[in-house]
Each structure stands twice: as C-alpha cells, then as structure tokens.
Amino acid sequence: MSTPSAPHSRVLIVAFQGWSDAGDATTEVLQHLAGLIDAEVLHEIGAEGYVDFQVHRPKVLFDESGKRVLEWPDTRLFGPVQRPGESSDAVVSPEPADGETVRRIDGSPVRDLFLLAGVEPARDWQNFADEIVELVDVWAIDLVIILGSMFSDAPHTRPIVTTVTSEHEARRDAVGAVRSTYEGPAGISTVIDLALAEAGIETLSLWAQVPHYVHSTPSPKASLALLDKLEELLDIVIPRGELLVQANEWEANINRIADADEDMSRYIRRLEESRDEELAAETTGDAIALEFEKFLKGGPRFARDVEVPDAGSRRSGASDSAADPEHDTDRETPGSPETPDGPADRRDDDSGPGSA
C-alpha cells in the first residue's frame, strides 16, 4: 500500500452523474461511502444557473410534515460535523453496532473523509469550478480525489482496469500515479482538476474502464475496483457490504447471455485476448488516453446492445439510460460529441450520495 503524504489528511472524494459516470460506478461509490461514514450535508451549490433542468429535473417529495416540496439537483458537500465544545479528535457520531465503517489500518475509524456529489453542470463551468476551489479552501481539504468511469473495450470477465493520474509530481511519486497525456474534449472533472491544481491543491484523478456492451445497467464490479484503489491510495479499509454479491451476479448474468449468443461470445473472446496482451505489457497513461480518444470519437461498436437484468443494485431507475440514444454505441457512423465533454447523461437521479 502507498503512504499518504501526511497522517490524517482531510480528503475530499468527488463524483458527478453524467458522462464521467459510466455504469453508475462513481456515484455508487459515493453512495456506498456515505452510508458507511454517516456524513451530514455541510454545503450546497445551487443548481440554478449550472444545471439543465430538462435533463436533470427537480423532484417533488413529501417532507416530514407531509408538505409537498421540491428537491433540486444541487451539488452537495457531505462530511463530519464537529459540535460546539468537541475537540477535533472527538467522536463525531456513534459507531454502528456492526462495526461497518471506514477505518484506518490500525482499526481506528476515519473522521476526516468528505464527499462531493452532484450532476455534471450544463453551463458556466469555470464559475462552478471556482466554487469548488473555494469549498476546498474553506474546509481545509488536503487532497481531492476525482472519480470517473468510462465505457471502453473492456471484457467483463477480466479485472476492471483503473488508472490514477495527477498534476502534482510529488503526489505522483508517492502513489505511483502518472501525468495524463490526453489532449482533446474534456469534462467537468478535468476542469475542476486543473482549477484545483492552479490553486495549489493536490489532486488525484481515479478512472475505471467499464465494458461498453453492457452500458444499459449499473456496473458494481467497476464500483468495487474504484473502492479497491481508494483503499490502496489512502491506506484505509472500506467494508464492501452487498457490492461483492452484486458484482458476482452482474458477471454471471452477462455470462448467461453470452452463452446463448455466439456472436457476443466471439466478440468477448477477442476483447479478452486484447486485454490480456495489454495487462501483460502493463497499462500506462498512454493506454488510458487512447481509450478516451476512441470513446470521444464515437465509442466501440458492437452488433447489438445487451440488456442485463439488474443485479441487486440499490439505485432506483438505474436502467433508465438504456433508452438514452446518446449512449448508443451501435451507430454505423460514430457522431461527434453533442457537448464539449462528450455525450450527455439523461438520468434524473438524486444528486446526494445517500439517495436510494
């Protein structure tokens, strides 16, 4: 395992619904972590002026008093709360009876983990990034980890490939990251990453590759891969809960579909051979840049979409993206991205990591 630059660093983990959340992998990670650390909302960046409400619509709900209220797709910062009179080392909230919480290697609970969740804004990205830089400064965050997942030519039968990049040489040396060599259209994650780097704040970008031919269903296997890498980067232990069972069911469901479809089986075997060669040569930053370039040029093509039954995902409406034409990888002529950062995600999921 790698060693953090300082003990008990205050770490912020960031993820956005949208183009950089293939297979719902990153938002599932934030939901999972939020359930383990029992974080509270510390700040909200209002959606007005940033979010396209025809893409991410507000939801009408009943509050505790039975009144109908609107919940807007705001970007929310979650973290521990220090009550008046408590020392910084005080227990922020009671530990769960089953001990299911994020812990350090020595067994002590983690009390300095923050989460930032929202939907990718449709406009005014520079001001949005500036607000996040200010939040990081106000809450004295030492390290920001930006999560991303993308569809690629990745076989579901092999370990999910993750890549870690950083603009900071010292951080790269500490955790074995590389500097991204990618040039081309960018998403909000890159805008925030570079804004934080410009402000002198250390960042890591952690990305996972998700099999493109099962894009209509969440990918718990990719979420697990991101959690595995977070453990390594931060020297912490993260309980997996039901994610391991869900990942096994996800892979088994795809295997059953492939067994009944010879064309799909042959395609997956070609991907397996290619991935085995890549892993043998050790995946590099150049390889992940190549995946980005292929994705932005229209993505990998396959003869059909694969509808995989929901493998116990905890998120409602997770399969809505199956009908999203922006995620259609079967077009004969790949089109150019609709927006500067790639295809837009059309889901209306809640922006908070604790949403069902």
Tab-separated table of C-alpha atoms in Angstrom:
chain	number	residue	atom	x	y	z
A	1	MET	CA	0.000	0.000	0.000
A	2	SER	CA	1.061	3.584	-0.607
A	3	THR	CA	1.733	6.021	2.189
A	4	PRO	CA	-0.235	9.302	2.348
A	5	SER	CA	1.832	12.463	2.455
A	6	ALA	CA	0.579	13.281	5.955
A	7	PRO	CA	-1.273	11.315	8.644
A	8	HIS	CA	-4.985	12.027	8.981
A	9	SER	CA	-5.142	14.170	5.869
A	10	ARG	CA	-8.544	15.667	5.140
A	11	VAL	CA	-9.607	14.001	1.905
A	12	LEU	CA	-12.440	15.001	-0.436
A	13	ILE	CA	-13.791	12.418	-2.913
A	14	VAL	CA	-15.687	13.924	-5.857
A	15	ALA	CA	-18.044	12.310	-8.403
A	16	PHE	CA	-20.675	13.608	-10.813
A	17	GLN	CA	-23.593	11.934	-12.542
A	18	GLY	CA	-23.287	12.242	-16.288
A	19	TRP	CA	-20.705	11.498	-18.929
A	20	SER	CA	-17.966	10.614	-16.427
A	21	ASP	CA	-20.169	8.104	-14.562
A	22	ALA	CA	-20.308	5.111	-16.936
A	23	GLY	CA	-22.173	2.204	-15.367
A	24	ASP	CA	-23.124	4.437	-12.422
A	25	ALA	CA	-19.788	3.324	-10.986
A	26	THR	CA	-18.634	6.579	-9.366
A	27	THR	CA	-21.941	7.723	-7.878
A	28	GLU	CA	-22.423	4.229	-6.439
A	29	VAL	CA	-19.045	4.588	-4.708
A	30	LEU	CA	-20.128	7.870	-3.101
A	31	GLN	CA	-23.470	6.403	-2.012
A	32	HIS	CA	-21.662	3.431	-0.500
A	33	LEU	CA	-19.171	5.593	1.389
A	34	ALA	CA	-21.888	7.964	2.604
A	35	GLY	CA	-23.729	5.042	4.176
A	36	LEU	CA	-20.586	3.952	5.998
A	37	ILE	CA	-19.405	7.278	7.426
A	38	ASP	CA	-22.838	8.722	8.238
A	39	ALA	CA	-21.878	12.102	6.778
A	40	GLU	CA	-24.045	15.218	7.018
A	41	VAL	CA	-24.671	17.920	4.413
A	42	LEU	CA	-22.205	20.741	5.022
A	43	HIS	CA	-22.832	22.934	1.976
A	44	GLU	CA	-24.888	23.072	-1.206
A	45	ILE	CA	-24.013	24.625	-4.545
A	46	GLY	CA	-27.363	25.578	-6.018
A	47	ALA	CA	-28.293	24.036	-9.349
A	48	GLU	CA	-29.778	27.276	-10.707
A	49	GLY	CA	-27.543	28.642	-13.445
A	50	TYR	CA	-25.494	25.455	-13.739
A	51	VAL	CA	-27.845	22.523	-14.390
A	52	ASP	CA	-30.152	21.970	-17.364
A	53	PHE	CA	-33.447	21.113	-15.636
A	54	GLN	CA	-34.815	19.449	-18.767
A	55	VAL	CA	-32.010	16.909	-18.405
A	56	HIS	CA	-31.876	16.663	-14.605
A	57	ARG	CA	-35.349	17.582	-13.400
A	58	PRO	CA	-36.169	18.600	-9.825
A	59	LYS	CA	-38.246	16.088	-7.882
A	60	VAL	CA	-41.379	16.703	-5.832
A	61	LEU	CA	-41.373	14.962	-2.455
A	62	PHE	CA	-43.254	14.977	0.840
A	63	ASP	CA	-41.295	16.358	3.795
A	64	GLU	CA	-41.585	15.162	7.398
A	65	SER	CA	-44.657	17.325	7.982
A	66	GLY	CA	-46.440	15.939	4.916
A	67	LYS	CA	-45.918	19.082	2.840
A	68	ARG	CA	-45.051	18.718	-0.838
A	69	VAL	CA	-41.645	20.247	-1.549
A	70	LEU	CA	-39.200	20.381	-4.457
A	71	GLU	CA	-35.757	18.798	-4.284
A	72	TRP	CA	-33.368	20.407	-6.753
A	73	PRO	CA	-30.338	18.670	-8.307
A	74	ASP	CA	-27.871	20.681	-6.243
A	75	THR	CA	-24.232	19.734	-5.705
A	76	ARG	CA	-23.779	18.760	-2.060
A	77	LEU	CA	-20.740	18.541	0.189
A	78	PHE	CA	-21.005	15.829	2.852
A	79	GLY	CA	-18.682	15.363	5.795
A	80	PRO	CA	-18.218	15.063	9.553
A	81	VAL	CA	-19.560	17.772	11.832
A	82	GLN	CA	-17.640	18.993	14.858
A	83	ARG	CA	-20.143	20.046	17.520
A	84	PRO	CA	-19.501	23.061	19.789
A	85	GLY	CA	-17.288	22.063	22.683
A	86	GLU	CA	-15.935	18.946	20.973
A	87	SER	CA	-12.241	18.558	20.273
A	88	SER	CA	-11.104	17.749	16.740
A	89	ASP	CA	-10.423	14.175	17.871
A	90	ALA	CA	-13.843	13.695	19.431
A	91	VAL	CA	-16.167	11.021	18.124
A	92	VAL	CA	-18.432	12.801	15.672
A	93	SER	CA	-21.182	10.197	15.634
A	94	PRO	CA	-21.827	6.854	17.335
A	95	GLU	CA	-20.145	3.939	15.629
A	96	PRO	CA	-22.523	1.460	14.042
A	97	ALA	CA	-23.223	-1.591	16.135
A	98	ASP	CA	-21.981	-3.935	13.417
A	99	GLY	CA	-18.696	-2.019	13.079
A	100	GLU	CA	-19.350	-1.321	9.390
A	101	THR	CA	-17.482	1.933	8.912
A	102	VAL	CA	-14.406	3.182	7.094
A	103	ARG	CA	-11.314	2.501	9.205
A	104	ARG	CA	-7.614	3.062	9.134
A	105	ILE	CA	-5.152	0.185	9.076
A	106	ASP	CA	-4.828	0.365	12.876
A	107	GLY	CA	-8.599	-0.104	13.247
A	108	SER	CA	-9.466	3.473	14.192
A	109	PRO	CA	-12.482	4.993	12.388
A	110	VAL	CA	-11.851	7.589	9.689
A	111	ARG	CA	-13.219	11.011	10.761
A	112	ASP	CA	-11.776	13.237	8.041
A	113	LEU	CA	-13.381	11.977	4.833
A	114	PHE	CA	-15.557	14.357	2.785
A	115	LEU	CA	-17.754	13.646	-0.239
A	116	LEU	CA	-18.917	15.959	-3.039
A	117	ALA	CA	-21.798	14.675	-5.181
A	118	GLY	CA	-23.848	16.253	-7.931
A	119	VAL	CA	-24.749	16.183	-11.596
A	120	GLU	CA	-22.420	17.427	-14.280
A	121	PRO	CA	-23.382	21.080	-14.919
A	122	ALA	CA	-24.521	22.095	-18.383
A	123	ARG	CA	-23.081	25.611	-18.317
A	124	ASP	CA	-20.813	28.121	-16.557
A	125	TRP	CA	-18.167	25.528	-15.762
A	126	GLN	CA	-15.456	27.991	-14.756
A	127	ASN	CA	-17.575	29.614	-12.046
A	128	PHE	CA	-18.703	26.161	-10.886
A	129	ALA	CA	-15.067	25.049	-10.577
A	130	ASP	CA	-14.230	28.260	-8.701
A	131	GLU	CA	-16.958	27.476	-6.156
A	132	ILE	CA	-15.464	24.048	-5.561
A	133	VAL	CA	-11.968	25.501	-5.151
A	134	GLU	CA	-13.390	27.865	-2.528
A	135	LEU	CA	-15.120	24.999	-0.716
A	136	VAL	CA	-11.885	23.025	-0.604
A	137	ASP	CA	-10.121	26.032	0.889
A	138	VAL	CA	-12.841	26.774	3.467
A	139	TRP	CA	-12.936	23.190	4.720
A	140	ALA	CA	-9.126	22.877	4.740
A	141	ILE	CA	-9.067	19.864	2.435
A	142	ASP	CA	-5.567	18.427	1.926
A	143	LEU	CA	-6.243	16.089	-1.000
A	144	VAL	CA	-9.020	15.878	-3.604
A	145	ILE	CA	-9.692	12.582	-5.401
A	146	ILE	CA	-11.861	12.959	-8.507
A	147	LEU	CA	-13.588	9.756	-9.606
A	148	GLY	CA	-14.525	8.885	-13.168
A	149	SER	CA	-15.656	5.881	-15.170
A	150	MET	CA	-15.868	5.495	-18.941
A	151	PHE	CA	-17.089	2.916	-21.429
A	152	SER	CA	-14.288	1.122	-23.237
A	153	ASP	CA	-13.308	-2.102	-24.995
A	154	ALA	CA	-13.126	-3.883	-21.638
A	155	PRO	CA	-14.207	-7.522	-21.226
A	156	HIS	CA	-16.479	-8.076	-18.232
A	157	THR	CA	-14.603	-11.295	-17.371
A	158	ARG	CA	-11.320	-9.558	-16.546
A	159	PRO	CA	-10.401	-7.290	-13.631
A	160	ILE	CA	-11.616	-3.729	-14.133
A	161	VAL	CA	-8.681	-1.537	-15.126
A	162	THR	CA	-8.209	1.623	-13.062
A	163	THR	CA	-5.812	4.468	-13.802
A	164	VAL	CA	-4.558	7.187	-11.464
A	165	THR	CA	-3.229	10.498	-12.763
A	166	SER	CA	-2.115	13.699	-11.073
A	167	GLU	CA	-0.793	17.122	-11.990
A	168	HIS	CA	1.449	17.079	-8.885
A	169	GLU	CA	4.828	15.410	-9.233
A	170	ALA	CA	5.255	14.707	-5.515
A	171	ARG	CA	1.833	13.067	-5.314
A	172	ARG	CA	2.564	11.001	-8.430
A	173	ASP	CA	5.780	9.751	-6.850
A	174	ALA	CA	4.030	8.956	-3.564
A	175	VAL	CA	1.244	6.804	-5.004
A	176	GLY	CA	2.639	5.601	-8.321
A	177	ALA	CA	0.376	7.792	-10.430
A	178	VAL	CA	1.190	9.158	-13.865
A	179	ARG	CA	0.657	12.504	-15.532
A	180	SER	CA	-2.147	12.418	-18.072
A	181	THR	CA	-1.015	12.864	-21.670
A	182	TYR	CA	-4.556	13.140	-23.034
A	183	GLU	CA	-5.462	16.052	-25.323
A	184	GLY	CA	-8.998	16.596	-26.590
A	185	PRO	CA	-12.544	17.368	-25.409
A	186	ALA	CA	-12.797	17.467	-21.612
A	187	GLY	CA	-15.457	17.011	-18.961
A	188	ILE	CA	-16.172	18.909	-15.761
A	189	SER	CA	-13.836	16.562	-13.876
A	190	THR	CA	-10.856	17.841	-15.865
A	191	VAL	CA	-11.953	21.467	-15.474
A	192	ILE	CA	-12.123	21.042	-11.680
A	193	ASP	CA	-8.856	19.095	-11.586
A	194	LEU	CA	-6.947	21.843	-13.388
A	195	ALA	CA	-8.618	24.618	-11.351
A	196	LEU	CA	-7.570	22.916	-8.118
A	197	ALA	CA	-4.037	22.374	-9.417
A	198	GLU	CA	-3.829	26.057	-10.372
A	199	ALA	CA	-4.827	26.921	-6.787
A	200	GLY	CA	-2.046	24.726	-5.412
A	201	ILE	CA	-4.367	21.992	-4.115
A	202	GLU	CA	-3.183	18.411	-4.575
A	203	THR	CA	-5.459	16.184	-6.617
A	204	LEU	CA	-5.686	12.653	-7.939
A	205	SER	CA	-7.936	11.525	-10.798
A	206	LEU	CA	-9.058	7.905	-10.468
A	207	TRP	CA	-10.793	6.366	-13.502
A	208	ALA	CA	-12.244	2.920	-14.185
A	209	GLN	CA	-12.946	1.272	-17.537
A	210	VAL	CA	-16.450	-0.213	-17.911
A	211	PRO	CA	-17.475	-2.770	-20.586
A	212	HIS	CA	-19.320	-0.767	-23.240
A	213	TYR	CA	-21.532	-3.651	-24.382
A	214	VAL	CA	-23.459	-3.657	-21.083
A	215	HIS	CA	-23.967	0.099	-20.890
A	216	SER	CA	-27.669	-0.205	-20.007
A	217	THR	CA	-27.068	-1.497	-16.485
A	218	PRO	CA	-25.067	-0.362	-13.428
A	219	SER	CA	-21.637	-1.947	-13.024
A	220	PRO	CA	-20.984	-2.915	-9.390
A	221	LYS	CA	-17.730	-4.579	-10.473
A	222	ALA	CA	-16.392	-1.173	-11.564
A	223	SER	CA	-17.508	0.365	-8.254
A	224	LEU	CA	-15.607	-2.353	-6.413
A	225	ALA	CA	-12.488	-1.637	-8.457
A	226	LEU	CA	-12.654	2.051	-7.509
A	227	LEU	CA	-13.102	1.165	-3.829
A	228	ASP	CA	-10.126	-1.195	-4.017
A	229	LYS	CA	-7.947	1.580	-5.404
A	230	LEU	CA	-9.197	4.102	-2.836
A	231	GLU	CA	-8.156	1.704	-0.077
A	232	GLU	CA	-4.693	1.481	-1.581
A	233	LEU	CA	-4.310	5.224	-2.094
A	234	LEU	CA	-5.498	6.204	1.387
A	235	ASP	CA	-4.377	3.221	3.493
A	236	ILE	CA	-7.889	2.620	4.770
A	237	VAL	CA	-10.283	-0.323	4.969
A	238	ILE	CA	-13.697	0.039	3.326
A	239	PRO	CA	-16.396	-2.593	4.025
A	240	ARG	CA	-17.946	-3.795	0.787
A	241	GLY	CA	-21.439	-4.666	2.035
A	242	GLU	CA	-23.541	-6.189	-0.744
A	243	LEU	CA	-21.361	-4.894	-3.576
A	244	LEU	CA	-19.373	-8.119	-3.919
A	245	VAL	CA	-22.550	-10.198	-4.245
A	246	GLN	CA	-23.963	-7.717	-6.752
A	247	ALA	CA	-20.753	-7.808	-8.806
A	248	ASN	CA	-20.786	-11.616	-8.931
A	249	GLU	CA	-24.432	-11.629	-10.022
A	250	TRP	CA	-23.716	-8.955	-12.641
A	251	GLU	CA	-20.931	-11.022	-14.187
A	252	ALA	CA	-22.966	-14.244	-14.016
A	253	ASN	CA	-25.908	-12.587	-15.793
A	254	ILE	CA	-23.684	-11.402	-18.630
A	255	ASN	CA	-22.123	-14.865	-18.906
A	256	ARG	CA	-25.566	-16.431	-19.288
A	257	ILE	CA	-26.483	-14.011	-22.079
A	258	ALA	CA	-23.155	-14.561	-23.848
A	259	ASP	CA	-23.509	-18.344	-23.641
A	260	ALA	CA	-26.709	-18.078	-25.669
A	261	ASP	CA	-25.234	-15.706	-28.274
A	262	GLU	CA	-22.291	-16.964	-30.329
A	263	ASP	CA	-21.590	-13.553	-31.899
A	264	MET	CA	-21.362	-11.948	-28.486
A	265	SER	CA	-19.185	-14.785	-27.188
A	266	ARG	CA	-16.726	-14.372	-30.059
A	267	TYR	CA	-16.614	-10.621	-29.510
A	268	ILE	CA	-15.901	-11.044	-25.796
A	269	ARG	CA	-13.149	-13.573	-26.529
A	270	ARG	CA	-11.451	-11.020	-28.812
A	271	LEU	CA	-11.672	-8.419	-26.055
A	272	GLU	CA	-10.213	-10.903	-23.555
A	273	GLU	CA	-7.255	-11.635	-25.822
A	274	SER	CA	-6.618	-7.935	-26.343
A	275	ARG	CA	-6.911	-7.135	-22.640
A	276	ASP	CA	-4.587	-9.984	-21.663
A	277	GLU	CA	-1.961	-8.587	-24.021
A	278	GLU	CA	-2.379	-5.098	-22.559
A	279	LEU	CA	-2.106	-6.323	-18.988
A	280	ALA	CA	0.989	-8.300	-19.855
A	281	ALA	CA	2.580	-5.122	-21.177
A	282	GLU	CA	1.293	-3.135	-18.153
A	283	THR	CA	-1.358	-0.488	-18.778
A	284	THR	CA	0.041	3.057	-18.925
A	285	GLY	CA	-1.236	6.601	-19.092
A	286	ASP	CA	-0.897	6.420	-22.881
A	287	ALA	CA	-3.296	3.463	-22.907
A	288	ILE	CA	-5.988	5.306	-20.955
A	289	ALA	CA	-5.559	8.312	-23.268
A	290	LEU	CA	-6.140	6.001	-26.216
A	291	GLU	CA	-9.353	4.732	-24.587
A	292	PHE	CA	-10.522	8.331	-24.179
A	293	GLU	CA	-9.790	9.109	-27.814
A	294	LYS	CA	-11.732	6.054	-29.010
A	295	PHE	CA	-14.656	6.903	-26.750
A	296	LEU	CA	-14.832	10.546	-27.815
A	297	LYS	CA	-14.704	9.580	-31.485
A	298	GLY	CA	-17.868	7.544	-31.145
A	299	GLY	CA	-17.001	4.673	-28.860
A	300	PRO	CA	-16.505	0.982	-29.521
A	301	ARG	CA	-19.014	-0.630	-31.868
A	302	PHE	CA	-20.809	-3.903	-31.394
A	303	ALA	CA	-23.599	-5.540	-33.293
A	304	ARG	CA	-26.205	-5.209	-30.543
A	305	ASP	CA	-26.967	-3.805	-27.100
A	306	VAL	CA	-27.005	-6.203	-24.187
A	307	GLU	CA	-29.813	-5.862	-21.670
A	308	VAL	CA	-28.572	-7.310	-18.394
A	309	PRO	CA	-31.013	-7.862	-15.503
A	310	ASP	CA	-30.428	-5.613	-12.520
A	311	ALA	CA	-28.078	-7.498	-10.192
A	312	GLY	CA	-29.473	-6.132	-6.953
A	313	SER	CA	-28.405	-2.533	-7.412
A	314	ARG	CA	-29.614	-0.270	-4.652
A	315	ARG	CA	-30.344	2.624	-7.015
A	316	SER	CA	-33.847	3.011	-8.345
A	317	GLY	CA	-34.272	3.837	-12.018
A	318	ALA	CA	-30.702	2.779	-12.760
A	319	SER	CA	-31.645	1.199	-16.064
A	320	ASP	CA	-33.194	4.382	-17.479
A	321	SER	CA	-30.066	5.022	-19.543
A	322	ALA	CA	-30.883	2.004	-21.717
A	323	ALA	CA	-33.221	4.190	-23.767
A	324	ASP	CA	-30.742	7.058	-23.996
A	325	PRO	CA	-29.720	7.497	-27.653
A	326	GLU	CA	-26.600	9.381	-26.562
A	327	HIS	CA	-25.273	6.087	-25.139
A	328	ASP	CA	-25.983	4.115	-28.318
A	329	THR	CA	-22.683	2.563	-29.406
A	330	ASP	CA	-24.208	0.692	-32.370
A	331	ARG	CA	-24.477	3.534	-34.834
A	332	GLU	CA	-22.902	2.785	-38.213
A	333	THR	CA	-21.197	6.183	-38.303
A	334	PRO	CA	-19.936	7.429	-34.939
A	335	GLY	CA	-21.010	11.005	-34.450
A	336	SER	CA	-19.104	13.795	-32.815
A	337	PRO	CA	-19.917	14.529	-29.168
A	338	GLU	CA	-23.000	16.657	-28.618
A	339	THR	CA	-21.253	18.714	-25.967
A	340	PRO	CA	-17.577	19.653	-25.433
A	341	ASP	CA	-17.188	16.856	-22.914
A	342	GLY	CA	-18.986	14.063	-24.721
A	343	PRO	CA	-22.498	12.612	-24.684
A	344	ALA	CA	-24.858	13.970	-22.065
A	345	ASP	CA	-26.365	11.653	-19.457
A	346	ARG	CA	-30.166	11.941	-19.325
A	347	ARG	CA	-30.884	10.428	-15.888
A	348	ASP	CA	-32.898	12.246	-13.236
A	349	ASP	CA	-31.267	10.576	-10.222
A	350	ASP	CA	-30.799	12.458	-6.962
A	351	SER	CA	-27.512	14.283	-6.591
A	352	GLY	CA	-26.925	13.250	-2.993
A	353	PRO	CA	-24.806	10.178	-2.318
A	354	GLY	CA	-27.316	8.868	0.191
A	355	SER	CA	-30.201	8.729	-2.275
A	356	ALA	CA	-31.896	5.420	-2.892
